[in-house]
C-alpha atoms as one frame of an Amber mdcrd trajectory, in Angstrom:
protein
 118.000  21.553 -84.445 117.755  23.064 -87.913 118.804  26.664 -87.317 121.800
  28.457 -85.855 121.498  31.646 -83.795 124.373  34.009 -83.083 124.268  35.419
 -79.558 123.226  39.072 -79.747 126.101  40.154 -77.492 128.569  38.802 -80.081
 128.882  41.339 -82.870 131.064  41.261 -85.970 133.159  44.054 -87.488 133.852
  43.063 -91.076 137.142  44.150 -92.592 138.506  43.977 -96.116 140.355  40.672
 -95.728 139.242  39.389 -92.318 136.836  40.254 -89.517 136.658  40.646 -85.761
 134.022  39.048 -83.564 133.493  40.837 -80.264 131.976  39.111 -77.258 130.680
  42.166 -75.410 129.641  40.182 -72.351 133.061  38.623 -71.724 134.942  41.616
 -73.184 136.891  39.471 -75.623 137.613  39.779 -79.344 139.202  37.500 -81.891
 139.888  37.379 -85.618 137.633  35.277 -87.853 137.696  34.747 -91.644 135.326
  36.718 -93.837 133.904  33.472 -95.220 132.603  32.701 -91.737 131.011  36.145
 -91.577 129.136  35.438 -94.814 127.860  32.190 -93.319 126.729  34.036 -90.171
 124.940  36.654 -92.267 122.974  33.953 -94.070 122.118  32.115 -90.849 120.976
  35.361 -89.216 118.241  35.594 -91.874 116.832  32.305 -90.542 118.272  30.180
 -93.268 118.213  26.479 -92.424 121.576  24.794 -91.941 120.544  22.132 -94.463
 119.795  24.878 -97.018 123.263  26.280 -96.411 124.769  22.867 -97.157 122.781
  22.668-100.382 123.832  26.196-101.410 127.556  25.588-100.912 127.603  21.971
-102.089 128.966  18.785-100.547 132.573  19.847-101.097 132.132  22.714 -98.600
 129.962  20.913 -96.028 132.903  19.979 -93.802 134.105  23.591 -93.747 130.681
  24.874 -92.708 130.441  22.210 -90.015 133.847  23.274 -88.690 132.691  26.895
 -88.638 129.568  25.978 -86.651 131.539  23.798 -84.223 133.931  26.688 -83.659
 131.062  29.087 -82.936 129.435  26.660 -80.487 132.718  25.855 -78.748 133.473
  29.557 -78.311 129.864  30.177 -77.219 129.276  32.711 -79.976 126.001  31.012
 -80.912 123.826  27.922 -80.562 121.702  25.449 -82.520 117.951  25.966 -82.186
 114.522  25.340 -83.665 112.262  27.917 -85.306 110.506  29.030 -82.113 113.757
  29.463 -80.208 115.281  31.399 -83.091 112.529  34.028 -82.890 112.719  34.309
 -79.102 116.170  35.919 -79.156 116.118  39.430 -80.591 119.095  41.499 -81.700
 120.852  43.683 -79.159 119.902  47.346 -79.189 123.119  49.121 -80.161 121.775
  52.603 -79.487 124.164  54.644 -77.346 122.379  56.597 -74.622 123.915  58.630
 -71.820 122.427  61.363 -69.625 125.739  63.227 -69.518 126.418  66.281 -71.648
 130.107  65.591 -70.956 131.245  62.125 -69.880 135.012  62.519 -69.653 137.544
  65.301 -69.273 141.271  65.975 -69.378 142.795  68.679 -67.207 146.400  69.739
 -67.682 147.681  71.307 -64.471 150.660  73.269 -63.281 151.508  74.022 -59.679
 150.625  77.601 -60.515 146.984  76.815 -61.417 146.081  74.352 -58.683 143.992
  76.963 -56.916 140.886  76.725 -59.115 140.675  72.921 -59.401 137.510  72.784
 -57.287 135.762  75.198 -59.660 136.658  73.042 -62.666 135.406  69.916 -60.911
 132.119  71.620 -59.977 131.526  72.667 -63.582 132.297  69.148 -64.812 129.885
  67.672 -62.269 127.139  69.986 -63.481 127.671  68.609 -66.995 127.384  65.008
 -65.747 131.059  64.158 -66.173 132.103  60.957 -64.368 135.701  60.404 -65.522
 138.596  62.864 -65.229 142.254  62.553 -66.206 144.710  65.009 -64.649 148.107
  65.473 -66.288 151.098  67.346 -64.888 154.521  67.527 -66.503 156.179  67.937
 -63.101 156.511  66.041 -59.832 153.836  66.126 -57.158 154.491  66.278 -53.441
 152.464  64.278 -50.950 150.508  67.431 -50.120 149.798  67.963 -53.824 148.326
  64.487 -54.080 146.267  65.010 -50.950 144.931  68.300 -52.325 143.916  66.719
 -55.643 142.255  63.707 -54.030 140.383  65.832 -51.500 139.165  68.082 -54.317
 137.305  65.072 -55.758 136.089  63.775 -52.385 132.306  63.641 -52.188 131.830
  64.418 -55.889 130.039  62.274 -58.445 133.255  61.663 -60.365 133.671  57.888
 -60.521 137.101  57.668 -62.119 140.194  59.794 -61.589 143.489  59.150 -63.383
 146.606  61.133 -62.495 149.812  61.357 -64.554 152.932  63.107 -63.279 156.718
  62.838 -63.280 158.367  60.160 -61.175 159.915  60.959 -57.797 161.760  58.717
 -55.362 159.185  59.522 -52.672 156.593  57.431 -54.521 157.432  54.197 -52.686
 155.059  51.485 -51.464 154.248  53.313 -48.231 153.455  56.495 -50.152 151.117
  54.598 -52.488 149.396  52.868 -49.584 148.881  56.232 -47.931 147.323  57.695
 -51.065 145.116  54.634 -51.437 143.865  55.013 -47.865 142.415  58.467 -48.571
 141.484  58.143 -52.247 137.923  57.539 -53.279 137.737  57.668 -57.057 141.429
  57.301 -57.985 141.653  54.439 -60.497 145.068  54.870 -62.094 148.355  56.580
 -61.296 151.026  56.939 -63.983 154.610  58.041 -63.327 156.609  59.190 -66.356
 160.377  59.629 -66.636 160.758  56.665 -64.319 164.090  54.768 -64.080 162.164
  51.559 -64.801 158.997  50.374 -66.543 156.338  48.450 -64.658 152.582  47.961
 -64.508 150.676  46.844 -61.419 146.943  46.234 -61.102 145.062  47.314 -58.004
 145.280  44.788 -55.175 144.291  44.287 -51.537 146.670  47.007 -50.352 146.468
  49.640 -53.103 143.100  50.209 -54.735 144.234  51.696 -58.042 146.433  50.679
 -60.983 150.051  51.889 -61.054 152.114  52.500 -64.185 155.786  53.478 -64.427
 157.164  54.522 -67.839 160.635  55.695 -68.822 159.377  58.109 -71.457 159.438
  61.810 -70.637 156.066  63.166 -71.699 156.088  66.939 -72.080 152.893  67.536
 -74.049 149.914  65.796 -75.605 151.839  65.410 -78.860 152.725  61.987 -77.459
 149.035  61.058 -77.528 147.035  59.400 -80.298 149.046  56.199 -80.813 147.025
  53.308 -82.225 148.110  50.015 -80.692 146.417  46.685 -79.945 147.108  47.146
 -76.235 144.686  50.083 -76.259 141.872  48.138 -77.959 138.725  47.898 -75.842
 135.916  45.324 -76.069 134.022  46.868 -73.181 130.304  46.939 -74.095 129.627
  50.671 -73.525 132.817  51.682 -75.369 132.088  49.485 -78.394 128.497  50.716
 -78.648 129.727  54.286 -78.322 132.308  53.667 -81.089 129.608  52.293 -83.391
 127.525  55.448 -82.965 130.027  58.215 -82.178 133.669  59.204 -82.266 135.515
  56.809 -79.976 137.816  59.504 -78.581 136.086  62.889 -78.719 132.430  62.109
 -78.055 131.329  64.048 -74.961 134.942  64.870 -74.111 136.258  68.227 -72.959
 139.721  69.379 -71.969 141.399  72.294 -70.265 145.010  72.698 -71.345 147.959
  74.124 -69.372 147.007  77.650 -70.438 143.382  77.267 -69.398 142.113  76.997
 -72.981 138.987  74.866 -73.371 139.254  72.364 -76.224 137.967  69.018 -77.440
 141.400  67.613 -76.617 144.635  69.278 -75.443 146.285  68.178 -78.708 143.838
  70.080 -80.886 144.577  73.662 -81.866 141.041  75.065 -81.798 140.004  76.698
 -78.517 136.453  77.527 -77.431 137.390  80.026 -74.748 139.522  80.170 -71.637
 138.465  78.877 -68.237 139.269  82.316 -66.766 136.359  83.967 -68.575 134.345
  81.134 -70.165 132.364  78.404 -68.411 132.575  74.831 -69.656 128.856  74.905
 -70.439 129.329  78.007 -72.587 132.233  76.351 -74.396 130.400  73.140 -75.341
 127.514  75.149 -76.782 129.732  77.184 -79.087 129.537  76.403 -82.833 131.920
  73.637 -83.807 132.624  72.166 -80.383 130.612  68.997 -81.109 131.514  68.720
 -84.796 133.466  65.474 -84.387 131.193  63.806 -81.845 129.259  61.825 -84.463
 132.157  61.008 -86.781 132.679  57.242 -86.413 135.396  54.947 -87.730 132.955
  53.983 -90.496 133.372  57.550 -91.801 137.179  57.592 -91.664 139.281  56.871
 -94.730 140.937  53.413 -94.531 139.576  52.871 -90.998 136.190  52.059 -92.496
 137.804  48.971 -94.076 139.504  47.836 -90.845 138.260  44.928 -88.756 139.434
  46.673 -85.527 137.464  49.880 -86.075 134.908  49.321 -83.310 137.437  48.445
 -80.595 139.953  51.124 -81.588 140.230  54.784 -80.603 140.092  57.532 -83.198
 142.489  60.459 -82.942 141.333  63.573 -84.822 144.172  65.710 -83.453 146.895
  64.017 -85.518 145.880  62.542 -88.866 147.441  61.856 -92.254 145.550  64.908
 -93.606 144.534  63.206 -96.828 140.738  63.339 -96.664 138.396  66.198 -95.719
 134.605  66.450 -95.941 132.778  69.241 -97.757 132.269  70.834 -94.322 136.010
  70.786 -93.670 135.985  67.872 -91.216 139.168  65.799 -91.208 138.233  62.232
 -92.215 141.803  61.006 -92.650 143.339  57.944 -91.046 144.995  58.641 -87.651
 148.625  59.612 -88.188 149.970  57.300 -85.491 148.443  54.101 -86.841 150.800
  51.642 -88.515 148.183  49.020 -89.384 147.234  48.214 -92.980 143.798  46.536
 -93.177 144.442  45.578 -96.800 147.478  43.453 -95.931 146.736  42.809 -92.222
 150.249  43.937 -91.343 151.550  46.287 -88.649 154.465  48.630 -89.329 156.187
  51.518 -87.553 154.062  54.558 -88.379 156.825  57.139 -87.822 159.029  55.741
 -90.601 156.305  55.551 -93.243 157.364  57.917 -96.086 153.698  58.604 -96.908
 153.298  60.207 -93.484 156.277  62.572 -93.730 154.269  65.661 -94.712 151.827
  65.202 -91.834 154.659  64.518 -89.375 156.306  67.777 -90.453 152.989  69.654
 -90.321 152.451  68.687 -86.672 156.077  69.240 -85.695 156.482  65.606 -84.679
 160.068  64.995 -85.842 161.720  66.048 -82.594 159.317  63.988 -80.478 159.801
  60.926 -82.666 163.545  61.308 -82.352 163.380  61.602 -78.568 161.103  58.559
 -78.295 163.674  56.441 -80.134 166.555  57.393 -77.867
């Protein structure tokens, strides 16, 4: 075999000092050196392996062989002849979805439960299939039943609920909720006396998360962390083509204001007198949908950019486009792609002005207690 072919489902995000190879079929990513990426780029142009050896010289032949052995062992590619090489085309990375809105966040209070069905109906009409409901208070069993029944029979495929912890949420309670839930995929309890994470199992068909932190607003959102990285094929393709957080997202905050995200200040009407369809068609609502990590300052040089989320609500406020779009690095990211080091974002002196601008000091202080 005289050629080497990289599997089309294994794509590379090249960073300044190192790169990330993403196996979109097995939903796995790992770091690789940039020298290996250069080798892959040459091989992808149907360069013979023997020609590669000649180009780099005998002194580098062992290194190239080790690279190829690594790629074969990890099943990132395979040796082939000329005919086989041409049989395998590149993956189409075009992102296509029939939904005008694919995901939504609804902040609720007990006082505005009454119109939940109307919000769900409007989201369904826009093609939405994933909804996250957030309450900064406890929910009774009847509250849970009401929410779950409101989604019963709808086309919503994923429902996540976040609320404050209560002692009533024991194993029997969770089993009872699971027995009647259809689309519930995750339940998060904040201000819990303990921290725990449980995946869905044979008894409870949704994930459960308990966190000690007391979340009182979406100012806690937007943290960039490796545990939130996602190598899921649709999400990576979406991130390559669109904003990985705001594309086709809509939110309704605690006051009923319709926004891109509850953390963002700009409102496009209130649910009391504006439909969701009217809101998404207002000028500016979709302005960040096509801003990718390749457009963001510093992020464009990061190897993690296609598996990472991109917060436009809280940024370092250092780079703006001619149209006024914020192209700055997310405020809550402590990673430096030029040194490949992680640091605590909240203590970075270069972020102090932005932290003050967003009124984050009190929240940061409470998180550290």
